[in-house]
Coordinates of N, CA, C and O in Angstrom, one line a residue:
M188 N 0.7 -0.9 0.1 CA -0.1 0.2 -0.1 C 0.5 0.9 -0.1 O 2.0 1.7 0.8
Q189 N 0.5 2.2 -0.7 CA 1.6 3.6 -1.0 C 1.0 4.3 0.0 O -0.3 4.6 0.5
I190 N 1.7 5.4 0.9 CA 1.5 6.0 1.8 C 1.1 7.5 0.5 O 2.0 7.8 -0.1
K191 N -0.3 8.0 1.1 CA -0.5 9.2 0.3 C -0.9 10.5 1.2 O -0.5 11.6 0.5
L192 N -0.7 10.1 2.1 CA -0.7 11.4 3.2 C 0.2 11.7 4.2 O 0.2 10.2 5.0
L193 N 0.9 12.2 5.2 CA 2.1 12.1 5.9 C 1.5 13.4 6.5 O 2.0 14.4 6.2
A194 N 1.0 13.2 7.9 CA 0.6 14.0 9.2 C 1.5 14.6 10.1 O 1.5 13.4 10.4
L195 N 2.5 15.3 10.4 CA 3.6 15.5 11.3 C 3.3 16.6 12.2 O 2.9 17.7 12.4
D196 N 3.4 16.2 13.7 CA 3.9 17.5 14.8 C 5.4 18.0 14.2 O 6.0 17.7 13.6
I197 N 5.2 19.4 14.7 CA 6.2 20.0 14.8 C 7.5 19.8 15.8 O 8.5 19.1 16.1
D198 N 7.0 20.2 16.8 CA 8.0 19.7 17.8 C 8.0 18.8 19.0 O 6.4 18.0 19.2
G199 N 8.9 18.0 18.8 CA 9.5 16.8 19.5 C 9.5 15.9 18.4 O 9.4 14.6 18.7
T200 N 9.1 16.3 16.8 CA 9.3 15.2 16.3 C 9.7 15.7 14.9 O 10.9 15.2 14.2
L201 N 9.7 17.0 14.3 CA 10.7 17.9 13.1 C 11.3 18.6 13.6 O 12.6 18.4 12.8
L202 N 11.7 19.2 15.1 CA 12.1 20.0 15.3 C 13.9 19.2 16.2 O 12.6 18.4 16.9
N203 N 14.9 19.8 16.1 CA 15.8 19.0 16.8 C 15.6 19.6 17.9 O 15.0 20.3 18.6
S204 N 17.1 19.5 19.1 CA 17.3 20.4 20.0 C 16.9 21.4 20.4 O 16.6 22.0 21.6
Q205 N 17.8 22.0 19.2 CA 17.9 23.6 19.3 C 16.6 24.4 18.8 O 16.5 25.2 18.2
N206 N 15.7 23.5 18.1 CA 14.4 24.1 18.0 C 14.5 24.1 16.4 O 13.9 25.4 16.6
K207 N 15.2 23.8 15.6 CA 15.7 24.2 14.4 C 15.3 22.6 13.6 O 15.0 21.9 13.8
L208 N 14.7 23.1 12.4 CA 14.7 22.0 11.1 C 16.2 21.5 10.8 O 16.8 22.4 10.0
S209 N 16.2 20.1 11.1 CA 17.4 20.1 10.3 C 18.0 19.6 9.2 O 16.8 19.0 8.2
D210 N 18.5 19.6 8.1 CA 19.0 19.7 6.6 C 18.5 18.5 6.3 O 18.1 18.0 5.0
H211 N 19.0 17.1 7.4 CA 18.7 16.1 6.7 C 17.0 15.9 6.9 O 16.1 15.4 6.0
T212 N 16.0 16.5 7.9 CA 14.8 16.6 7.8 C 14.1 17.3 6.9 O 13.1 16.7 6.1
K213 N 14.2 18.2 6.2 CA 14.3 18.8 5.4 C 13.9 17.9 4.1 O 13.7 18.1 3.5
A214 N 15.8 17.6 3.7 CA 15.8 16.6 2.6 C 14.8 15.5 2.7 O 13.7 15.1 1.5
T215 N 14.3 15.1 3.6 CA 13.8 14.0 3.5 C 12.3 14.3 3.6 O 11.7 13.6 3.3
I216 N 11.7 15.1 4.1 CA 10.4 16.0 3.4 C 10.5 16.3 2.3 O 9.1 15.9 1.7
Q217 N 11.4 16.9 1.7 CA 11.2 17.3 0.0 C 11.5 16.3 -0.4 O 10.6 15.9 -1.6
R218 N 12.2 15.2 -0.4 CA 12.0 13.8 -0.8 C 10.5 12.8 -1.1 O 9.8 12.5 -2.0
A219 N 10.2 13.0 0.2 CA 8.5 12.9 0.6 C 7.7 13.5 -0.6 O 6.5 12.8 -1.7
V220 N 7.7 14.5 -0.7 CA 6.5 15.5 -1.5 C 6.7 15.3 -3.0 O 5.7 15.0 -3.8
F221 N 8.0 14.9 -3.3 CA 8.7 14.6 -4.7 C 8.2 13.4 -4.8 O 7.8 13.2 -6.2
A222 N 8.1 12.4 -4.0 CA 7.4 11.2 -4.4 C 5.8 11.2 -4.5 O 5.0 10.2 -4.7
G223 N 5.5 13.0 -4.3 CA 4.0 12.6 -4.4 C 3.1 12.5 -3.2 O 1.8 11.9 -3.1
I224 N 3.9 12.2 -2.1 CA 2.8 12.3 -1.0 C 2.8 14.0 -0.3 O 3.4 14.0 -0.3
K225 N 1.2 13.9 0.2 CA 1.2 14.8 0.6 C 1.4 14.6 2.0 O 1.0 14.0 3.0
V226 N 2.3 16.2 2.4 CA 3.1 16.3 3.5 C 2.3 17.6 4.6 O 1.8 18.8 3.6
V227 N 1.7 17.2 5.8 CA 0.5 18.3 6.7 C 1.3 18.4 7.7 O 1.7 17.5 7.9
L228 N 1.6 20.1 8.3 CA 1.7 19.8 9.7 C 0.3 19.9 10.6 O -0.7 20.5 10.4
V229 N -0.1 19.2 11.5 CA -0.8 19.3 13.1 C -0.1 19.2 14.4 O 0.9 18.8 14.4
T230 N -0.1 20.6 14.7 CA 0.5 21.2 15.9 C -0.7 21.6 16.8 O -1.8 21.9 16.7
G231 N 0.0 22.0 18.0 CA -0.5 22.3 18.7 C -0.4 24.0 19.5 O -0.7 25.0 19.9
R232 N 0.9 24.2 18.6 CA 1.0 26.2 18.4 C 0.0 26.9 17.4 O -0.8 26.2 16.9
R233 N 0.3 27.9 17.4 CA -0.6 29.2 17.3 C 0.0 29.1 15.4 O 1.0 28.7 15.8
F234 N -0.5 29.7 14.9 CA -0.6 29.0 13.3 C 0.7 30.7 13.4 O 1.3 30.0 12.5
H235 N 0.8 31.4 13.9 CA 1.8 32.6 13.5 C 3.0 31.6 13.9 O 4.1 32.3 13.4
A236 N 3.1 30.3 14.9 CA 4.4 29.8 15.6 C 4.8 28.7 14.4 O 6.0 28.5 14.3
A237 N 4.0 28.7 13.8 CA 3.7 27.3 13.1 C 4.2 27.5 11.8 O 5.1 26.9 11.2
R238 N 3.5 28.4 10.9 CA 3.3 29.0 9.6 C 5.3 29.2 8.8 O 5.4 28.6 8.2
P239 N 6.4 29.5 10.1 CA 7.3 29.3 9.4 C 8.2 28.2 9.1 O 9.2 28.1 8.4
V240 N 7.6 27.3 10.1 CA 8.2 26.0 9.5 C 7.6 25.5 8.4 O 8.0 24.7 8.1
A241 N 6.2 25.2 8.1 CA 5.4 24.9 7.0 C 6.3 25.9 5.7 O 6.4 25.1 4.5
Q242 N 6.8 26.9 6.1 CA 7.5 27.7 5.0 C 8.5 27.4 4.5 O 8.8 27.4 3.4
D243 N 9.5 27.2 5.3 CA 10.8 26.5 5.4 C 10.6 25.4 4.9 O 11.3 25.0 4.1
L244 N 9.7 24.1 4.9 CA 9.5 23.3 4.2 C 9.2 23.3 3.0 O 9.1 22.0 2.1
N245 N 8.5 24.6 2.9 CA 7.6 24.6 1.3 C 6.5 23.9 1.1 O 6.0 22.8 -0.2
L246 N 5.7 23.8 2.1 CA 4.7 23.1 2.2 C 3.5 23.8 1.3 O 3.6 24.8 2.0
Q247 N 2.5 22.6 0.4 CA 1.8 23.7 0.0 C 0.9 23.2 0.8 O -1.0 23.8 0.0
L248 N -0.1 22.0 1.5 CA -1.2 22.3 1.9 C -1.3 22.9 3.3 O -0.6 23.5 4.0
P249 N -3.0 22.9 3.6 CA -2.9 24.0 4.6 C -2.6 23.8 6.3 O -1.9 22.1 6.0
L250 N -2.3 24.3 6.9 CA -1.7 24.2 8.8 C -2.7 24.0 9.0 O -4.0 24.7 9.3
I251 N -2.7 22.5 10.0 CA -3.6 22.6 10.9 C -3.0 23.0 12.4 O -1.9 22.0 12.8
T252 N -3.3 23.8 13.6 CA -3.0 24.7 14.2 C -3.8 24.6 15.3 O -4.9 24.4 15.1
H253 N -3.2 25.2 16.6 CA -4.8 25.1 18.2 C -4.8 24.0 17.9 O -6.0 23.8 18.6
N254 N -4.4 22.8 18.1 CA -4.8 21.6 18.5 C -5.6 21.0 17.4 O -6.6 20.5 18.1
G255 N -5.8 21.6 16.3 CA -6.9 21.0 15.3 C -8.3 22.2 15.2 O -9.0 22.1 14.6
A256 N -7.8 23.3 16.1 CA -9.2 24.2 16.1 C -8.7 25.0 15.0 O -10.0 26.1 14.9
L257 N -7.9 25.2 14.6 CA -7.7 26.2 13.0 C -6.6 25.9 12.0 O -6.0 25.0 12.2
T258 N -7.8 25.4 11.1 CA -7.1 24.8 10.1 C -6.9 26.0 8.8 O -7.7 26.3 8.6
K259 N -5.5 26.6 8.2 CA -4.9 27.5 7.0 C -4.9 27.6 6.5 O -3.4 26.8 6.8
D260 N -4.8 28.1 5.5 CA -3.2 28.2 4.2 C -2.4 29.1 4.8 O -2.3 30.5 5.3
T261 N -1.1 28.9 4.4 CA -0.4 30.0 4.9 C 0.3 30.7 3.8 O 1.1 31.7 4.3
Q262 N 0.0 30.5 3.0 CA 0.0 31.5 1.8 C -1.2 32.6 1.7 O -0.6 33.8 1.6
T263 N -2.5 32.1 1.8 CA -3.4 33.3 1.7 C -4.3 33.5 2.8 O -5.3 34.5 2.8
L264 N -4.1 32.8 3.7 CA -4.7 33.4 5.2 C -6.2 32.4 5.3 O -7.2 33.1 6.1
H265 N -6.7 32.4 3.9 CA -7.9 31.5 3.9 C -8.0 30.7 4.9 O -7.1 29.3 5.1
I266 N -9.3 30.6 6.0 CA -9.4 29.7 6.9 C -10.3 28.4 6.1 O -11.6 28.7 5.8
F267 N -9.8 27.7 6.4 CA -10.9 26.5 5.9 C -11.7 25.5 7.3 O -13.0 25.3 6.8
D268 N -11.0 26.1 8.2 CA -12.8 25.5 9.5 C -11.5 26.0 10.7 O -10.3 25.9 11.0
Y269 N -12.2 26.5 11.1 CA -11.9 27.4 12.8 C -13.2 26.7 14.1 O -14.4 26.6 13.7
H270 N -12.5 26.2 15.4 CA -13.5 25.9 16.3 C -12.9 26.9 17.2 O -12.5 26.3 18.3
P271 N -13.5 27.8 17.8 CA -13.2 28.6 18.9 C -13.9 28.1 20.2 O -15.2 27.3 20.0
L272 N -13.4 28.4 21.1 CA -14.0 28.1 22.1 C -15.0 28.9 22.8 O -15.2 30.1 22.3
D273 N -16.2 27.8 23.0 CA -17.0 28.8 23.6 C -17.3 30.3 24.6 O -16.0 29.8 25.5
K274 N -17.8 30.8 23.9 CA -17.8 32.3 25.4 C -17.4 32.0 26.9 O -17.0 32.1 27.2
D275 N -18.7 31.4 27.0 CA -19.0 30.9 28.4 C -17.6 29.7 29.1 O -16.9 30.3 30.2
L276 N -17.4 28.9 28.1 CA -16.1 28.0 28.7 C -14.8 28.3 28.8 O -14.4 28.4 29.5
A277 N -14.6 29.8 27.4 CA -13.5 30.5 27.5 C -13.4 31.4 29.1 O -12.1 31.8 29.4
R278 N -14.5 32.0 29.4 CA -14.4 32.8 30.7 C -14.0 31.8 31.9 O -13.8 32.0 32.6
E279 N -14.9 30.5 32.1 CA -14.6 29.9 32.8 C -12.8 29.5 33.1 O -13.0 28.9 34.0
L280 N -12.6 29.1 31.6 CA -11.1 28.4 31.9 C -10.5 29.6 32.6 O -9.0 29.6 33.0
I281 N -10.5 30.7 31.9 CA -9.7 32.1 32.7 C -9.9 32.2 34.2 O -9.2 32.3 35.1
L282 N -11.2 32.0 34.7 CA -11.6 32.2 36.0 C -10.7 31.4 36.7 O -9.7 31.4 37.9
V283 N -10.7 29.6 36.4 CA -10.1 28.5 36.8 C -8.7 29.0 37.2 O -7.6 29.1 37.9
G284 N -8.1 29.8 35.7 CA -6.6 29.7 35.9 C -6.5 31.3 36.9 O -5.2 30.5 37.8
R285 N -7.3 32.1 37.4 CA -7.0 33.0 38.3 C -6.9 32.3 39.2 O -6.2 32.4 40.2
E286 N -8.3 31.4 39.8 CA -8.1 30.6 41.0 C -6.7 30.3 41.2 O -6.6 29.8 42.4
H287 N -6.1 29.4 40.2 CA -4.9 28.6 40.9 C -3.3 29.5 40.5 O -2.1 29.2 40.1
K288 N -3.7 31.4 40.1 CA -2.4 31.7 40.1 C -1.7 31.2 38.6 O -0.8 31.5 38.6
A289 N -2.4 30.8 37.8 CA -1.9 30.3 36.3 C -2.3 31.4 35.5 O -3.3 32.1 35.4
D290 N -1.2 31.9 34.6 CA -1.4 33.2 33.1 C -2.1 32.2 32.4 O -2.1 31.1 32.4
T291 N -3.0 32.8 31.6 CA -3.6 31.7 30.5 C -3.2 32.9 29.3 O -3.0 34.1 29.0
L292 N -2.9 32.4 28.3 CA -3.1 32.3 26.7 C -4.0 32.2 25.9 O -4.4 31.4 25.7
C293 N -4.4 33.8 25.7 CA -5.1 33.3 24.5 C -5.2 33.7 23.0 O -4.0 34.5 23.3
C294 N -5.6 33.2 22.1 CA -5.5 33.7 20.9 C -6.7 34.0 20.1 O -8.3 33.9 20.3
D295 N -6.8 35.2 19.3 CA -7.8 35.9 18.4 C -7.4 36.2 16.9 O -6.5 35.9 17.1
N296 N -8.5 36.5 16.0 CA -8.3 37.3 14.7 C -7.6 35.6 13.9 O -6.8 36.0 13.2
P297 N -8.5 35.1 14.0 CA -7.9 34.0 12.9 C -8.0 34.3 11.5 O -7.2 33.6 10.5
Q298 N -8.7 35.2 10.9 CA -8.6 35.7 10.0 C -7.1 36.2 9.3 O -6.7 36.7 8.4
S299 N -6.1 37.2 10.1 CA -5.0 37.4 10.2 C -3.8 36.0 10.4 O -4.1 35.4 10.3
E300 N -2.5 36.7 10.9 CA -1.5 35.9 11.4 C -2.1 35.2 12.6 O -1.4 34.5 13.5
G301 N -2.9 36.3 13.2 CA -3.5 36.0 14.5 C -3.0 36.6 15.7 O -1.9 37.4 15.3
L302 N -3.7 37.2 17.0 CA -3.2 37.6 18.0 C -3.3 37.6 19.4 O -4.2 36.4 19.5
L303 N -2.2 37.4 19.8 CA -1.7 37.1 21.1 C -2.0 37.9 22.2 O -2.1 39.2 22.1
V304 N -2.9 37.1 23.1 CA -3.4 37.9 24.3 C -2.5 36.8 25.6 O -3.1 35.9 26.1
L305 N -1.9 37.7 26.6 CA -1.7 36.8 27.5 C -2.5 37.9 28.8 O -2.7 39.0 28.9
I306 N -3.3 37.1 29.6 CA -4.0 37.2 31.1 C -3.1 36.8 31.7 O -2.6 35.2 32.4
I307 N -2.8 37.8 32.5 CA -1.5 37.3 33.7 C -1.8 38.0 35.0 O -3.5 38.9 35.1
S308 N -1.7 38.0 36.4 CA -1.6 38.4 37.7 C -1.5 39.8 37.4 O -0.2 40.1 36.8
L309 N -2.0 40.6 38.0 CA -1.8 41.9 39.1 C -0.8 42.2 39.5 O 0.1 43.1 38.9
K310 N -0.5 41.3 40.1 CA 1.2 41.2 40.6 C 2.1 41.4 39.3 O 3.0 42.3 39.3
I311 N 2.1 40.6 38.3 CA 2.8 40.5 37.8 C 2.9 41.3 36.6 O 4.0 42.4 36.1
M312 N 1.1 41.8 36.5 CA 1.5 43.0 35.7 C 1.8 44.3 35.9 O 2.4 45.1 35.2
C313 N 1.8 44.4 37.3 CA 2.4 46.0 37.8 C 3.8 46.0 37.5 O 4.5 46.9 37.3
A314 N 4.2 45.0 37.7 CA 6.1 44.4 37.8 C 6.8 44.9 36.1 O 7.5 45.8 36.1
F315 N 5.0 44.5 35.2 CA 6.2 44.9 33.7 C 5.3 46.0 33.4 O 5.5 45.9 31.7
A316 N 4.1 46.5 33.4 CA 3.7 47.5 33.3 C 4.0 48.3 32.1 O 4.1 49.0 31.3
P317 N 5.7 49.3 33.0 CA 6.1 49.9 32.4 C 6.6 49.5 30.2 O 7.1 50.2 29.4
I318 N 7.0 48.2 30.8 CA 7.7 47.9 29.5 C 6.2 47.2 28.7 O 6.3 47.4 27.4
C319 N 5.3 46.9 29.0 CA 4.3 46.2 28.5 C 3.3 47.3 28.1 O 2.5 47.5 27.2
Q320 N 4.0 48.6 28.0 CA 2.3 49.4 28.3 C 2.4 50.2 26.3 O 1.4 50.5 26.1
C321 N 3.6 50.0 25.8 CA 3.9 50.2 24.4 C 2.6 49.1 23.7 O 2.2 49.9 22.8
F322 N 2.3 48.1 24.1 CA 1.8 47.3 23.7 C 0.4 47.3 24.1 O -0.7 46.4 23.2
I323 N 0.0 48.0 24.7 CA -1.4 48.0 25.8 C -2.3 49.1 25.1 O -2.3 50.0 24.4
N324 N -3.5 48.5 24.2 CA -4.3 49.5 24.0 C -6.0 50.1 24.7 O -6.6 50.5 24.1
T325 N -5.9 49.2 25.8 CA -6.6 49.6 26.6 C -6.0 50.1 28.2 O -5.0 49.4 28.6
P326 N -6.0 51.0 28.4 CA -5.9 52.0 30.1 C -6.0 50.4 31.0 O -6.8 49.9 31.2
I327 N -4.3 50.4 31.7 CA -4.6 49.5 32.8 C -5.2 49.8 34.0 O -4.8 51.2 34.2
K328 N -6.2 49.3 34.6 CA -7.2 49.9 35.5 C -6.9 49.3 36.9 O -6.6 47.8 36.9
S329 N -6.9 49.8 38.0 CA -6.5 49.0 39.6 C -7.3 47.9 39.5 O -8.8 47.9 39.3
G330 N -7.3 46.6 39.8 CA -8.2 46.0 40.0 C -8.3 44.7 38.9 O -8.8 43.5 39.1
I331 N -8.0 45.5 38.0 CA -7.9 44.3 36.6 C -6.9 43.5 36.1 O -5.8 44.1 35.7
S332 N -6.9 42.3 36.1 CA -5.5 41.4 36.2 C -5.2 40.9 34.9 O -5.0 39.8 34.7
I333 N -5.4 41.8 33.8 CA -5.5 41.5 32.3 C -4.7 42.5 32.1 O -4.6 43.7 31.7
I334 N -3.6 42.1 31.2 CA -3.3 42.9 30.3 C -4.0 42.7 28.4 O -3.9 41.1 28.0
I335 N -4.5 42.8 28.1 CA -5.0 43.0 26.9 C -4.9 43.7 25.4 O -4.3 44.9 25.5
L336 N -4.0 42.9 24.4 CA -3.7 43.2 23.2 C -4.5 43.6 22.7 O -4.1 43.9 21.0
H337 N -5.6 43.7 22.8 CA -7.0 44.0 21.5 C -8.0 44.9 22.0 O -8.6 43.9 23.0
I338 N -8.9 45.7 22.2 CA -9.8 46.1 22.9 C -10.9 44.9 22.6 O -12.0 45.0 23.8
H339 N -11.8 44.7 21.4 CA -12.5 44.0 21.7 C -12.5 42.9 22.4 O -13.7 42.1 22.7
L340 N -11.8 42.2 22.5 CA -11.2 41.3 24.0 C -11.5 41.6 24.9 O -12.3 40.7 26.4
Y341 N -11.1 42.7 25.3 CA -11.2 43.4 26.5 C -12.9 43.1 26.7 O -13.0 42.7 28.2
K342 N -13.6 43.5 25.4 CA -14.9 43.6 26.4 C -15.1 41.7 25.7 O -16.1 41.9 26.9
F343 N -14.7 41.3 25.5 CA -15.4 40.0 25.7 C -14.9 39.4 27.2 O -16.0 38.1 27.5
F344 N -13.8 39.4 27.7 CA -13.5 39.0 28.9 C -14.1 39.9 29.8 O -14.2 39.0 31.1
M345 N -14.0 40.7 29.7 CA -14.7 41.4 31.0 C -16.1 41.6 31.2 O -17.3 41.6 30.6

């Protein structure tokens, strides 16, 4: 039976211990493509973080990212499939993270390369506020324990 599709993870599979694609790995993937095997990357990474790997390998198939929640073309940014978390579930997860003093990493704007939102504790936010202020388009208010990099997400989570 001939192999028709090869679906590969990035971290711990394609990348070496230095987080790089080795020349051997690149050549092996290119041989598979040349042999007619369709190669697709499937990863837990965000699209923005996975796209350079797919481009470095010159892969033509859509990229499956966010643990399967977003399938998107690396060239045109066309979305083939998108499954965001339900708003109520997202809010609940953020609250659970706050209860356990865990920072939360959220992504938004699947239409472009993606927008990364870091939700952190007020204590950490105050320590880094001078550095982060240039990224914030919503003023930091006392008692709000998040840094929001996009105004509509600010409204979504609050």
